[in-house]
mmCIF file of C-alpha atoms and ligand atoms in Angstrom:
data_model
loop_
_atom_site.group_PDB
_atom_site.id
_atom_site.type_symbol
_atom_site.label_atom_id
_atom_site.label_comp_id
_atom_site.label_asym_id
_atom_site.label_seq_id
_atom_site.Cartn_x
_atom_site.Cartn_y
_atom_site.Cartn_z
ATOM 1 C CA UNK A 4 -83.098 -59.037 -30.604
ATOM 2 C CA UNK A 5 -80.674 -60.871 -28.337
ATOM 3 C CA UNK A 6 -81.184 -64.199 -26.598
ATOM 4 C CA UNK A 7 -81.900 -64.627 -22.887
ATOM 5 C CA UNK A 8 -78.367 -65.951 -22.391
ATOM 6 C CA UNK A 9 -76.836 -62.950 -24.174
ATOM 7 C CA UNK A 10 -78.996 -60.577 -22.144
ATOM 8 C CA UNK A 11 -77.803 -62.216 -18.933
ATOM 9 C CA UNK A 12 -74.178 -61.888 -20.036
ATOM 10 C CA UNK A 13 -74.679 -58.176 -20.601
ATOM 11 C CA UNK A 14 -76.499 -57.775 -17.298
ATOM 12 C CA UNK A 15 -73.568 -59.402 -15.479
ATOM 13 C CA UNK A 16 -71.217 -56.866 -17.055
ATOM 14 C CA UNK A 17 -73.421 -54.095 -15.626
ATOM 15 C CA UNK A 18 -73.992 -55.712 -12.216
ATOM 16 C CA UNK A 19 -70.844 -55.311 -10.143
ATOM 17 C CA UNK A 20 -70.506 -56.619 -6.569
ATOM 18 C CA UNK A 21 -71.246 -53.840 -4.102
ATOM 19 C CA UNK A 22 -68.699 -54.486 -1.396
ATOM 20 C CA UNK A 23 -69.065 -55.222 2.310
ATOM 21 C CA UNK A 24 -70.480 -53.671 5.447
ATOM 22 C CA UNK A 25 -70.119 -54.789 9.055
ATOM 23 C CA UNK A 26 -73.271 -55.807 10.928
ATOM 24 C CA UNK A 27 -73.940 -57.250 14.384
ATOM 25 C CA UNK A 28 -74.320 -61.021 14.327
ATOM 26 C CA UNK A 29 -78.009 -60.597 15.222
ATOM 27 C CA UNK A 30 -78.529 -58.813 11.897
ATOM 28 C CA UNK A 31 -76.556 -61.300 9.821
ATOM 29 C CA UNK A 32 -79.314 -63.801 9.044
ATOM 30 C CA UNK A 33 -79.738 -64.333 5.271
ATOM 31 C CA UNK A 34 -76.863 -61.974 4.487
ATOM 32 C CA UNK A 35 -73.974 -63.028 2.259
ATOM 33 C CA UNK A 36 -70.760 -63.453 4.232
ATOM 34 C CA UNK A 37 -68.257 -61.095 2.590
ATOM 35 C CA UNK A 38 -65.083 -62.018 4.469
ATOM 36 C CA UNK A 39 -63.956 -65.300 6.012
ATOM 37 C CA UNK A 40 -64.438 -65.446 9.755
ATOM 38 C CA UNK A 41 -62.154 -67.369 12.106
ATOM 39 C CA UNK A 42 -62.882 -68.832 15.531
ATOM 40 C CA UNK A 43 -61.306 -66.763 18.287
ATOM 41 C CA UNK A 44 -61.301 -69.672 20.754
ATOM 42 C CA UNK A 45 -61.424 -73.435 21.098
ATOM 43 C CA UNK A 46 -64.791 -75.056 21.737
ATOM 44 C CA UNK A 47 -65.118 -76.549 24.200
ATOM 45 C CA UNK A 48 -62.355 -74.469 25.806
ATOM 46 C CA UNK A 49 -61.622 -77.321 28.268
ATOM 47 C CA UNK A 50 -62.193 -81.067 28.506
ATOM 48 C CA UNK A 51 -65.856 -81.013 29.504
ATOM 49 C CA UNK A 52 -68.303 -83.511 30.877
ATOM 50 C CA UNK A 53 -71.027 -84.765 28.532
ATOM 51 C CA UNK A 54 -73.108 -86.210 31.397
ATOM 52 C CA UNK A 55 -74.080 -85.824 35.014
ATOM 53 C CA UNK A 56 -71.996 -88.214 37.126
ATOM 54 C CA UNK A 57 -68.600 -88.540 38.742
ATOM 55 C CA UNK A 58 -65.196 -87.686 37.286
ATOM 56 C CA UNK A 59 -62.751 -90.424 38.234
ATOM 57 C CA UNK A 60 -59.129 -91.389 37.636
ATOM 58 C CA UNK A 61 -60.015 -95.072 37.235
ATOM 59 C CA UNK A 62 -63.130 -97.121 36.491
ATOM 60 C CA UNK A 63 -63.773 -100.661 37.692
ATOM 61 C CA UNK A 64 -66.913 -102.531 38.774
ATOM 62 C CA UNK A 65 -67.436 -102.275 42.527
ATOM 63 C CA UNK A 66 -64.718 -99.646 43.026
ATOM 64 C CA UNK A 67 -65.265 -97.434 46.116
ATOM 65 C CA UNK A 68 -64.168 -93.800 45.796
ATOM 66 C CA UNK A 69 -64.240 -90.746 48.047
ATOM 67 C CA UNK A 70 -65.994 -87.631 46.699
ATOM 68 C CA UNK A 71 -63.619 -84.687 47.147
ATOM 69 C CA UNK A 72 -65.545 -81.882 45.446
ATOM 70 C CA UNK A 73 -67.973 -80.752 42.778
ATOM 71 C CA UNK A 74 -67.594 -79.345 39.240
ATOM 72 C CA UNK A 75 -70.679 -77.714 37.747
ATOM 73 C CA UNK A 76 -71.187 -75.722 34.520
ATOM 74 C CA UNK A 77 -69.635 -72.321 35.126
ATOM 75 C CA UNK A 78 -68.119 -73.515 38.433
ATOM 76 C CA UNK A 79 -65.094 -75.701 37.785
ATOM 77 C CA UNK A 80 -63.181 -77.724 40.400
ATOM 78 C CA UNK A 81 -59.509 -76.946 40.024
ATOM 79 C CA UNK A 82 -57.771 -79.679 42.034
ATOM 80 C CA UNK A 83 -56.479 -82.906 40.581
ATOM 81 C CA UNK A 84 -58.490 -86.055 41.128
ATOM 82 C CA UNK A 85 -56.346 -89.007 42.148
ATOM 83 C CA UNK A 86 -56.720 -92.737 42.424
ATOM 84 C CA UNK A 87 -59.367 -93.514 45.058
ATOM 85 C CA UNK A 88 -61.140 -90.179 44.545
ATOM 86 C CA UNK A 89 -64.094 -88.861 42.583
ATOM 87 C CA UNK A 90 -65.497 -85.421 41.784
ATOM 88 C CA UNK A 91 -69.229 -84.885 41.447
ATOM 89 C CA UNK A 92 -69.660 -83.416 37.972
ATOM 90 C CA UNK A 93 -72.445 -82.076 35.749
ATOM 91 C CA UNK A 94 -72.938 -81.654 32.001
ATOM 92 C CA UNK A 95 -70.853 -78.798 30.607
ATOM 93 C CA UNK A 96 -68.518 -78.615 33.610
ATOM 94 C CA UNK A 97 -64.723 -78.767 33.239
ATOM 95 C CA UNK A 98 -63.328 -82.243 33.903
ATOM 96 C CA UNK A 99 -60.741 -81.999 36.703
ATOM 97 C CA UNK A 100 -57.111 -82.755 36.011
ATOM 98 C CA UNK A 101 -56.304 -86.444 36.380
ATOM 99 C CA UNK A 102 -59.830 -87.654 35.546
ATOM 100 C CA UNK A 103 -59.957 -90.345 32.856
ATOM 101 C CA UNK A 104 -63.722 -90.709 32.619
ATOM 102 C CA UNK A 105 -67.076 -89.566 33.880
ATOM 103 C CA UNK A 106 -69.106 -92.424 35.322
ATOM 104 C CA UNK A 107 -72.753 -91.549 34.807
ATOM 105 C CA UNK A 108 -74.740 -91.191 37.991
ATOM 106 C CA UNK A 109 -77.022 -94.085 37.001
ATOM 107 C CA UNK A 110 -73.966 -96.407 37.308
ATOM 108 C CA UNK A 111 -73.060 -95.259 40.826
ATOM 109 C CA UNK A 112 -74.506 -95.645 44.302
ATOM 110 C CA UNK A 113 -73.708 -92.931 46.775
ATOM 111 C CA UNK A 114 -73.421 -93.018 50.555
ATOM 112 C CA UNK A 115 -72.389 -89.713 52.129
ATOM 113 C CA UNK A 116 -68.950 -88.752 50.783
ATOM 114 C CA UNK A 117 -68.459 -92.164 49.201
ATOM 115 C CA UNK A 118 -69.574 -93.695 45.920
ATOM 116 C CA UNK A 119 -69.451 -97.259 44.691
ATOM 117 C CA UNK A 120 -69.290 -97.943 40.948
ATOM 118 C CA UNK A 121 -71.915 -100.497 39.802
ATOM 119 C CA UNK A 122 -71.366 -103.920 38.208
ATOM 120 C CA UNK A 123 -71.223 -102.859 34.566
ATOM 121 C CA UNK A 124 -70.211 -99.215 34.099
ATOM 122 C CA UNK A 125 -70.264 -97.949 30.480
ATOM 123 C CA UNK A 126 -66.884 -97.808 28.777
ATOM 124 C CA UNK A 127 -67.666 -94.424 27.167
ATOM 125 C CA UNK A 128 -65.526 -91.748 28.866
ATOM 126 C CA UNK A 129 -68.273 -89.100 28.496
ATOM 127 C CA UNK A 130 -65.546 -86.485 28.140
ATOM 128 C CA UNK A 131 -65.756 -83.949 25.315
ATOM 129 C CA UNK A 132 -62.166 -83.038 24.509
ATOM 130 C CA UNK A 133 -61.070 -79.388 24.385
ATOM 131 C CA UNK A 134 -61.351 -78.107 20.811
ATOM 132 C CA UNK A 135 -63.456 -81.104 19.778
ATOM 133 C CA UNK A 136 -66.030 -78.852 18.084
ATOM 134 C CA UNK A 137 -63.615 -76.300 16.580
ATOM 135 C CA UNK A 138 -60.252 -74.735 17.302
ATOM 136 C CA UNK A 139 -58.949 -71.159 17.279
ATOM 137 C CA UNK A 140 -58.491 -70.148 13.651
ATOM 138 C CA UNK A 141 -61.018 -72.598 12.177
ATOM 139 C CA UNK A 142 -62.732 -70.687 9.370
ATOM 140 C CA UNK A 143 -66.098 -70.157 7.751
ATOM 141 C CA UNK A 144 -65.505 -69.152 4.148
ATOM 142 C CA UNK A 145 -66.908 -65.972 2.571
ATOM 143 C CA UNK A 146 -69.579 -66.310 -0.088
ATOM 144 C CA UNK A 147 -72.206 -68.265 1.816
ATOM 145 C CA UNK A 148 -75.692 -67.040 2.592
ATOM 146 C CA UNK A 149 -75.828 -67.164 6.366
ATOM 147 C CA UNK A 150 -78.590 -69.171 7.979
ATOM 148 C CA UNK A 151 -79.551 -69.956 11.562
ATOM 149 C CA UNK A 152 -76.974 -72.735 11.890
ATOM 150 C CA UNK A 153 -74.136 -70.481 10.716
ATOM 151 C CA UNK A 154 -75.247 -67.803 13.163
ATOM 152 C CA UNK A 155 -75.152 -70.295 16.034
ATOM 153 C CA UNK A 156 -71.687 -71.499 15.021
ATOM 154 C CA UNK A 157 -70.314 -67.969 14.690
ATOM 155 C CA UNK A 158 -71.775 -67.020 18.074
ATOM 156 C CA UNK A 159 -69.990 -70.009 19.579
ATOM 157 C CA UNK A 160 -66.785 -68.790 17.930
ATOM 158 C CA UNK A 161 -67.291 -65.488 19.795
ATOM 159 C CA UNK A 162 -67.793 -63.528 16.608
ATOM 160 C CA UNK A 163 -70.059 -60.628 17.526
ATOM 161 C CA UNK A 164 -70.074 -58.838 14.182
ATOM 162 C CA UNK A 165 -69.500 -59.939 10.628
ATOM 163 C CA UNK A 166 -68.667 -58.432 7.301
ATOM 164 C CA UNK A 167 -71.513 -59.053 4.864
ATOM 165 C CA UNK A 168 -72.293 -57.880 1.345
ATOM 166 C CA UNK A 169 -74.123 -54.581 1.326
ATOM 167 C CA UNK A 170 -77.758 -54.937 0.297
ATOM 168 C CA UNK A 171 -78.392 -53.559 -3.184
ATOM 169 C CA UNK A 172 -80.680 -50.540 -2.942
ATOM 170 C CA UNK A 173 -83.319 -50.868 -5.663
ATOM 171 C CA UNK A 174 -85.589 -48.011 -6.734
ATOM 172 C CA UNK A 175 -88.802 -49.343 -8.271
ATOM 173 C CA UNK A 176 -90.564 -46.978 -10.656
ATOM 174 C CA UNK A 177 -93.934 -47.982 -12.083
ATOM 175 C CA UNK A 178 -95.140 -45.961 -15.014
ATOM 176 C CA UNK A 179 -98.652 -45.458 -16.285
ATOM 177 C CA UNK A 180 -101.545 -43.006 -16.148
ATOM 178 C CA UNK A 181 -103.813 -45.994 -15.543
ATOM 179 C CA UNK A 182 -102.180 -47.155 -12.308
ATOM 180 C CA UNK A 183 -103.175 -46.621 -8.694
ATOM 181 C CA UNK A 184 -101.759 -48.276 -5.606
ATOM 182 C CA UNK A 185 -103.550 -51.121 -3.800
ATOM 183 C CA UNK A 186 -106.049 -49.613 -1.364
ATOM 184 C CA UNK A 187 -106.717 -46.559 -3.523
ATOM 185 C CA UNK A 188 -109.954 -46.086 -5.433
ATOM 186 C CA UNK A 189 -109.311 -46.545 -9.168
ATOM 187 C CA UNK A 190 -111.129 -44.443 -11.743
ATOM 188 C CA UNK A 191 -113.213 -46.200 -14.419
ATOM 189 C CA UNK A 192 -110.219 -46.545 -16.741
ATOM 190 C CA UNK A 193 -107.671 -47.414 -14.072
ATOM 191 C CA UNK A 194 -106.169 -50.626 -12.633
ATOM 192 C CA UNK A 195 -104.100 -51.440 -9.599
ATOM 193 C CA UNK A 196 -100.313 -51.524 -9.797
ATOM 194 C CA UNK A 197 -99.574 -55.180 -9.100
ATOM 195 C CA UNK A 198 -96.237 -56.411 -10.376
ATOM 196 C CA UNK A 199 -94.669 -53.449 -8.575
ATOM 197 C CA UNK A 200 -95.555 -55.046 -5.263
ATOM 198 C CA UNK A 201 -94.674 -58.534 -6.465
ATOM 199 C CA UNK A 202 -91.240 -57.341 -7.545
ATOM 200 C CA UNK A 203 -90.777 -55.572 -4.222
ATOM 201 C CA UNK A 204 -91.438 -58.862 -2.435
ATOM 202 C CA UNK A 205 -89.126 -60.759 -4.786
ATOM 203 C CA UNK A 206 -86.308 -58.318 -4.141
ATOM 204 C CA UNK A 207 -86.739 -58.544 -0.406
ATOM 205 C CA UNK A 208 -86.509 -62.322 -0.702
ATOM 206 C CA UNK A 209 -83.301 -61.907 -2.664
ATOM 207 C CA UNK A 210 -81.687 -59.758 0.025
ATOM 208 C CA UNK A 211 -82.032 -56.395 -1.713
ATOM 209 C CA UNK A 212 -83.467 -53.232 -0.180
ATOM 210 C CA UNK A 213 -86.255 -52.171 -2.533
ATOM 211 C CA UNK A 214 -87.880 -48.766 -2.414
ATOM 212 C CA UNK A 215 -91.242 -48.089 -4.099
ATOM 213 C CA UNK A 216 -91.229 -44.660 -5.679
ATOM 214 C CA UNK A 217 -94.455 -42.808 -6.482
ATOM 215 C CA UNK A 218 -95.988 -44.021 -9.726
ATOM 216 C CA UNK A 219 -94.633 -42.033 -12.656
ATOM 217 C CA UNK A 220 -97.270 -40.775 -15.035
ATOM 218 C CA UNK A 221 -96.894 -41.096 -18.772
ATOM 219 C CA UNK A 222 -95.164 -37.760 -19.300
ATOM 220 C CA UNK A 223 -91.607 -36.521 -19.243
ATOM 221 C CA UNK A 224 -91.863 -34.314 -16.150
ATOM 222 C CA UNK A 225 -93.252 -37.132 -14.038
ATOM 223 C CA UNK A 226 -90.661 -39.648 -15.233
ATOM 224 C CA UNK A 227 -87.905 -37.107 -14.631
ATOM 225 C CA UNK A 228 -89.091 -36.596 -11.063
ATOM 226 C CA UNK A 229 -89.091 -40.340 -10.519
ATOM 227 C CA UNK A 230 -85.507 -40.655 -11.748
ATOM 228 C CA UNK A 231 -84.504 -37.831 -9.430
ATOM 229 C CA UNK A 232 -86.114 -39.643 -6.510
ATOM 230 C CA UNK A 233 -84.233 -42.783 -7.517
ATOM 231 C CA UNK A 234 -80.900 -41.106 -6.880
ATOM 232 C CA UNK A 235 -78.602 -43.134 -4.637
ATOM 233 C CA UNK A 236 -80.013 -46.476 -5.764
ATOM 234 C CA UNK A 237 -77.651 -49.191 -6.952
ATOM 235 C CA UNK A 238 -80.300 -50.472 -9.344
ATOM 236 C CA UNK A 239 -83.235 -48.621 -10.897
ATOM 237 C CA UNK A 240 -86.046 -50.832 -12.144
ATOM 238 C CA UNK A 241 -88.746 -49.231 -14.260
ATOM 239 C CA UNK A 242 -91.971 -51.049 -15.010
ATOM 240 C CA UNK A 243 -94.033 -50.433 -18.109
ATOM 241 C CA UNK A 244 -93.684 -47.963 -20.917
ATOM 242 C CA UNK A 245 -91.094 -50.205 -22.487
ATOM 243 C CA UNK A 246 -92.679 -50.835 -25.883
ATOM 244 C CA UNK A 247 -92.739 -48.539 -28.870
ATOM 245 C CA UNK A 248 -96.212 -47.004 -28.489
ATOM 246 C CA UNK A 249 -96.810 -43.257 -28.267
ATOM 247 C CA UNK A 250 -97.293 -43.455 -24.512
ATOM 248 C CA UNK A 251 -94.322 -45.677 -23.741
ATOM 249 C CA UNK A 252 -92.420 -43.136 -21.704
ATOM 250 C CA UNK A 253 -89.454 -45.218 -20.669
ATOM 251 C CA UNK A 254 -88.570 -46.362 -24.185
ATOM 252 C CA UNK A 255 -89.237 -42.899 -25.636
ATOM 253 C CA UNK A 256 -87.884 -40.579 -22.950
ATOM 254 C CA UNK A 257 -85.428 -42.360 -20.644
ATOM 255 C CA UNK A 258 -82.474 -41.930 -23.056
ATOM 256 C CA UNK A 259 -82.845 -38.148 -23.076
ATOM 257 C CA UNK A 260 -83.105 -38.145 -19.265
ATOM 258 C CA UNK A 261 -79.786 -39.946 -18.866
ATOM 259 C CA UNK A 262 -80.342 -43.649 -19.605
ATOM 260 C CA UNK A 263 -77.426 -45.235 -21.455
ATOM 261 C CA UNK A 264 -78.792 -48.370 -23.054
ATOM 262 C CA UNK A 265 -76.816 -51.616 -23.306
ATOM 263 C CA UNK A 266 -79.562 -53.630 -24.952
ATOM 264 C CA UNK A 267 -83.241 -53.464 -25.797
ATOM 265 C CA UNK A 268 -85.517 -56.407 -26.565
ATOM 266 C CA UNK A 269 -84.878 -60.023 -25.728
ATOM 267 C CA UNK A 270 -86.116 -63.010 -27.704
ATOM 268 C CA UNK A 271 -88.328 -64.355 -24.959
ATOM 269 C CA UNK A 272 -91.971 -64.806 -24.089
ATOM 270 C CA UNK A 273 -93.276 -63.147 -22.005
ATOM 271 C CA UNK A 274 -90.964 -60.175 -21.582
ATOM 272 C CA UNK A 275 -89.697 -59.164 -25.005
ATOM 273 C CA UNK A 276 -89.421 -55.368 -24.506
ATOM 274 C CA UNK A 277 -86.792 -55.608 -21.768
ATOM 275 C CA UNK A 278 -84.035 -53.008 -21.689
ATOM 276 C CA UNK A 279 -80.962 -52.496 -19.542
ATOM 277 C CA UNK A 280 -78.043 -50.172 -19.195
ATOM 278 C CA UNK A 281 -76.797 -47.476 -16.847
ATOM 279 C CA UNK A 282 -78.433 -44.384 -15.414
ATOM 280 C CA UNK A 283 -75.864 -42.149 -13.744
ATOM 281 C CA UNK A 284 -74.116 -44.240 -11.081
ATOM 282 C CA UNK A 285 -76.843 -46.862 -11.083
ATOM 283 C CA UNK A 286 -77.561 -49.878 -13.189
ATOM 284 C CA UNK A 287 -80.994 -49.713 -14.797
ATOM 285 C CA UNK A 288 -83.390 -52.383 -16.006
ATOM 286 C CA UNK A 289 -86.580 -51.430 -17.828
ATOM 287 C CA UNK A 290 -89.219 -54.126 -17.485
ATOM 288 C CA UNK A 291 -92.311 -54.554 -19.620
ATOM 289 C CA UNK A 292 -95.493 -53.565 -17.810
ATOM 290 C CA UNK A 293 -97.584 -56.652 -18.371
ATOM 291 C CA UNK A 294 -97.838 -58.145 -14.912
ATOM 292 C CA UNK A 295 -96.636 -61.636 -15.769
ATOM 293 C CA UNK A 296 -93.895 -60.362 -18.076
ATOM 294 C CA UNK A 297 -92.546 -58.177 -15.303
ATOM 295 C CA UNK A 298 -92.619 -60.993 -12.751
ATOM 296 C CA UNK A 299 -91.041 -63.532 -15.119
ATOM 297 C CA UNK A 300 -88.300 -61.022 -15.955
ATOM 298 C CA UNK A 301 -87.876 -60.609 -12.207
ATOM 299 C CA UNK A 302 -87.179 -64.323 -11.811
ATOM 300 C CA UNK A 303 -85.101 -64.693 -14.978
ATOM 301 C CA UNK A 304 -83.051 -61.473 -14.897
ATOM 302 C CA UNK A 305 -83.386 -59.460 -11.720
ATOM 303 C CA UNK A 306 -82.774 -62.351 -9.333
ATOM 304 C CA UNK A 307 -79.406 -63.246 -10.926
ATOM 305 C CA UNK A 308 -78.482 -59.539 -11.055
ATOM 306 C CA UNK A 309 -79.168 -59.048 -7.350
ATOM 307 C CA UNK A 310 -77.172 -62.180 -6.519
ATOM 308 C CA UNK A 311 -74.237 -60.908 -8.574
ATOM 309 C CA UNK A 312 -74.403 -57.554 -6.755
ATOM 310 C CA UNK A 313 -74.270 -59.487 -3.495
ATOM 311 C CA UNK A 314 -71.034 -61.130 -4.634
ATOM 312 C CA UNK A 315 -72.641 -64.502 -5.332
ATOM 313 C CA UNK A 316 -71.661 -66.297 -8.552
ATOM 314 C CA UNK A 317 -72.920 -64.542 -11.699
ATOM 315 C CA UNK A 318 -75.050 -67.305 -13.137
ATOM 316 C CA UNK A 319 -78.589 -67.790 -14.467
ATOM 317 C CA UNK A 320 -81.440 -68.725 -12.137
ATOM 318 C CA UNK A 321 -80.963 -72.416 -11.302
ATOM 319 C CA UNK A 322 -82.994 -74.718 -13.531
ATOM 320 C CA UNK A 323 -84.364 -78.158 -12.805
ATOM 321 C CA UNK A 324 -85.444 -80.896 -15.119
ATOM 322 C CA UNK A 325 -88.849 -82.525 -15.052
ATOM 323 C CA UNK A 326 -91.036 -84.806 -17.114
ATOM 324 C CA UNK A 327 -93.986 -83.487 -19.084
ATOM 325 C CA UNK A 328 -97.319 -84.937 -18.008
ATOM 326 C CA UNK A 329 -98.948 -83.568 -21.164
ATOM 327 C CA UNK A 330 -97.734 -82.888 -24.691
ATOM 328 C CA UNK A 331 -96.723 -79.359 -25.750
ATOM 329 C CA UNK A 332 -96.937 -77.845 -29.236
ATOM 330 C CA UNK A 333 -93.849 -76.562 -31.075
ATOM 331 C CA UNK A 334 -92.406 -73.275 -29.818
ATOM 332 C CA UNK A 335 -91.880 -70.135 -31.872
ATOM 333 C CA UNK A 336 -88.702 -68.063 -32.340
ATOM 334 C CA UNK A 337 -88.617 -66.753 -28.746
ATOM 335 C CA UNK A 338 -87.594 -68.655 -25.585
ATOM 336 C CA UNK A 339 -90.908 -69.304 -23.849
ATOM 337 C CA UNK A 340 -91.364 -69.390 -20.076
ATOM 338 C CA UNK A 341 -94.637 -71.270 -19.655
ATOM 339 C CA UNK A 342 -96.539 -71.133 -16.419
ATOM 340 C CA UNK A 343 -97.010 -74.705 -15.233
ATOM 341 C CA UNK A 344 -97.742 -76.758 -12.185
ATOM 342 C CA UNK A 345 -95.885 -79.768 -10.906
ATOM 343 C CA UNK A 346 -98.062 -82.832 -10.339
ATOM 344 C CA UNK A 347 -97.381 -86.433 -9.333
ATOM 345 C CA UNK A 348 -97.428 -87.304 -13.065
ATOM 346 C CA UNK A 349 -95.084 -84.469 -14.061
ATOM 347 C CA UNK A 350 -95.320 -80.908 -15.326
ATOM 348 C CA UNK A 351 -98.586 -79.566 -16.701
ATOM 349 C CA UNK A 352 -98.527 -76.233 -18.556
ATOM 350 C CA UNK A 353 -101.589 -74.041 -18.172
ATOM 351 C CA UNK A 354 -103.702 -73.645 -21.304
ATOM 352 C CA UNK A 355 -103.881 -69.847 -21.001
ATOM 353 C CA UNK A 356 -100.459 -68.192 -21.246
ATOM 354 C CA UNK A 357 -101.406 -64.556 -21.874
ATOM 355 C CA UNK A 358 -98.897 -62.234 -20.193
ATOM 356 C CA UNK A 359 -101.616 -60.356 -18.335
ATOM 357 C CA UNK A 360 -102.918 -63.343 -16.357
ATOM 358 C CA UNK A 361 -101.602 -63.074 -12.822
ATOM 359 C CA UNK A 362 -104.170 -65.605 -11.603
ATOM 360 C CA UNK A 363 -102.405 -68.284 -13.646
ATOM 361 C CA UNK A 364 -99.019 -67.183 -12.333
ATOM 362 C CA UNK A 365 -100.453 -67.454 -8.830
ATOM 363 C CA UNK A 366 -101.377 -71.083 -9.423
ATOM 364 C CA UNK A 367 -98.074 -71.929 -11.117
ATOM 365 C CA UNK A 368 -95.147 -73.371 -9.229
ATOM 366 C CA UNK A 369 -92.895 -73.768 -12.249
ATOM 367 C CA UNK A 370 -91.953 -72.040 -15.486
ATOM 368 C CA UNK A 371 -91.290 -74.587 -18.215
ATOM 369 C CA UNK A 372 -88.501 -73.244 -20.438
ATOM 370 C CA UNK A 373 -89.035 -73.853 -24.137
ATOM 371 C CA UNK A 374 -85.921 -73.134 -26.188
ATOM 372 C CA UNK A 375 -86.312 -71.046 -29.337
ATOM 373 C CA UNK A 376 -87.897 -73.080 -32.126
ATOM 374 C CA UNK A 377 -88.202 -76.137 -29.910
ATOM 375 C CA UNK A 378 -90.226 -78.835 -31.681
ATOM 376 C CA UNK A 379 -93.397 -80.375 -30.313
ATOM 377 C CA UNK A 380 -92.848 -82.296 -27.083
ATOM 378 C CA UNK A 381 -94.675 -85.483 -26.118
ATOM 379 C CA UNK A 382 -95.849 -86.485 -22.662
ATOM 380 C CA UNK A 383 -92.995 -88.231 -20.850
ATOM 381 C CA UNK A 384 -90.249 -86.087 -22.410
ATOM 382 C CA UNK A 385 -87.831 -84.277 -20.123
ATOM 383 C CA UNK A 386 -87.797 -80.472 -20.098
ATOM 384 C CA UNK A 387 -86.109 -77.756 -18.077
ATOM 385 C CA UNK A 388 -88.035 -75.485 -15.734
ATOM 386 C CA UNK A 389 -87.545 -72.738 -13.199
ATOM 387 C CA UNK A 390 -89.075 -73.584 -9.847
ATOM 388 C CA UNK A 391 -91.222 -70.745 -8.514
ATOM 389 C CA UNK A 392 -91.563 -72.046 -4.958
HETATM 390 P P1 AMP B 408 -96.963 -50.834 -20.843
HETATM 391 O O1 AMP B 408 -95.671 -51.605 -20.968
HETATM 392 O O2 AMP B 408 -96.813 -49.591 -20.046
HETATM 393 O O3 AMP B 408 -97.602 -50.620 -22.156
HETATM 394 O O4 AMP B 408 -97.921 -51.760 -20.022
HETATM 395 C C1 AMP B 408 -98.377 -53.002 -20.535
HETATM 396 C C2 AMP B 408 -99.580 -53.453 -19.756
HETATM 397 O O5 AMP B 408 -99.214 -53.679 -18.416
HETATM 398 C C3 AMP B 408 -100.698 -52.433 -19.722
HETATM 399 O O6 AMP B 408 -101.926 -53.139 -19.774
HETATM 400 C C4 AMP B 408 -100.520 -51.768 -18.379
HETATM 401 O O7 AMP B 408 -101.722 -51.269 -17.869
HETATM 402 C C5 AMP B 408 -99.999 -52.898 -17.537
HETATM 403 N N1 AMP B 408 -99.128 -52.428 -16.454
HETATM 404 C C6 AMP B 408 -98.107 -51.588 -16.572
HETATM 405 N N2 AMP B 408 -97.501 -51.393 -15.403
HETATM 406 C C7 AMP B 408 -98.182 -52.141 -14.496
HETATM 407 C C8 AMP B 408 -98.054 -52.381 -13.101
HETATM 408 N N3 AMP B 408 -97.087 -51.798 -12.398
HETATM 409 N N4 AMP B 408 -98.920 -53.234 -12.526
HETATM 410 C C9 AMP B 408 -99.892 -53.821 -13.247
HETATM 411 N N5 AMP B 408 -100.062 -53.643 -14.553
HETATM 412 C C10 AMP B 408 -99.223 -52.811 -15.182
HETATM 413 MG MG1 MG B 409 -97.768 -47.888 -19.784
#
């Protein structure tokens, strides 16, 4: 059995970045920028007015000036303004040549074509210089996850389409004769496929494009069909059938259907019977079926894999440190991801940690990480955890 860290190392060997695609800027939100972008213009493109007022060549208390024209946003005034003159101007309008400042309209009294500057005009010029926001060629570097602010900036740079990392296509295959989909009527010995939908949501959050395949039944023909339907995926994720029981189809049958295994079994709790490798052109991860095991493996392994496929740094899920509000007993030989909640006093692990209890996972907002063979921990000690929200 390998450690979580070793498993991640092997997963990063399997998970190669997928390369870019070009999308319209409107579709770029939450995508990973794959190539630097550069501004195609200066912003503002001209010296612009920051206020409504009068553009003038000189400012002095009591100065009387003749208004020779008007410059509004989208309607510039393209004659020089000289000593003794003023141009009526509005926010966002080009400042005429020769103007040194914009006197705000509150500091001016107007009489027909004449204005008089008041007793104490502000000394702020209220002119936004050309290129004051950015200049042609200013860059946004590849590798960032684009958010609303980036989109606004790129729009201002007149970038209408961007090169982003292609979304990993993930085929999700649940296995089990006992499973039905939510909304269906289960038989007396059946349950509802749950982690399948949770993993689908997780992958969407991560920027992948998950696809739920029909549930594979616990026989070779059904699993084979599922793998055929998975064709074209960058990543195949199977759920369940990963242990060594008679009915564990993935562990028993996937190798003869084309699965080339890199590793099987990780020293962790929950989630021990994890496997990974390649299936044809795709990477494959076989998750244990227990609902919490599958979800924890999603956070610990699949999230970093998807990020690596998106060209983000290949690194484990980011950990935080927190203080224990209650003592914890010694840990066994497997790294333990304990469902816990964060409170004002610190982290509190739930008493029940069985890998089937989704209700506890639903209440948890943290997974406390207990290293292998970690000794007992007292309240007040610092531990590492994975935030779940
Ligand atoms: P398995 O790994 O197939 O032996 O499954 C372990 C446990 O997880 C069994 O109790 C299964 O019924 C359950 N299980 C397997 N797959 C799913 C799933 N997609 N959703 C919910 N429970 C599942
Ligand atoms: Mg099963």
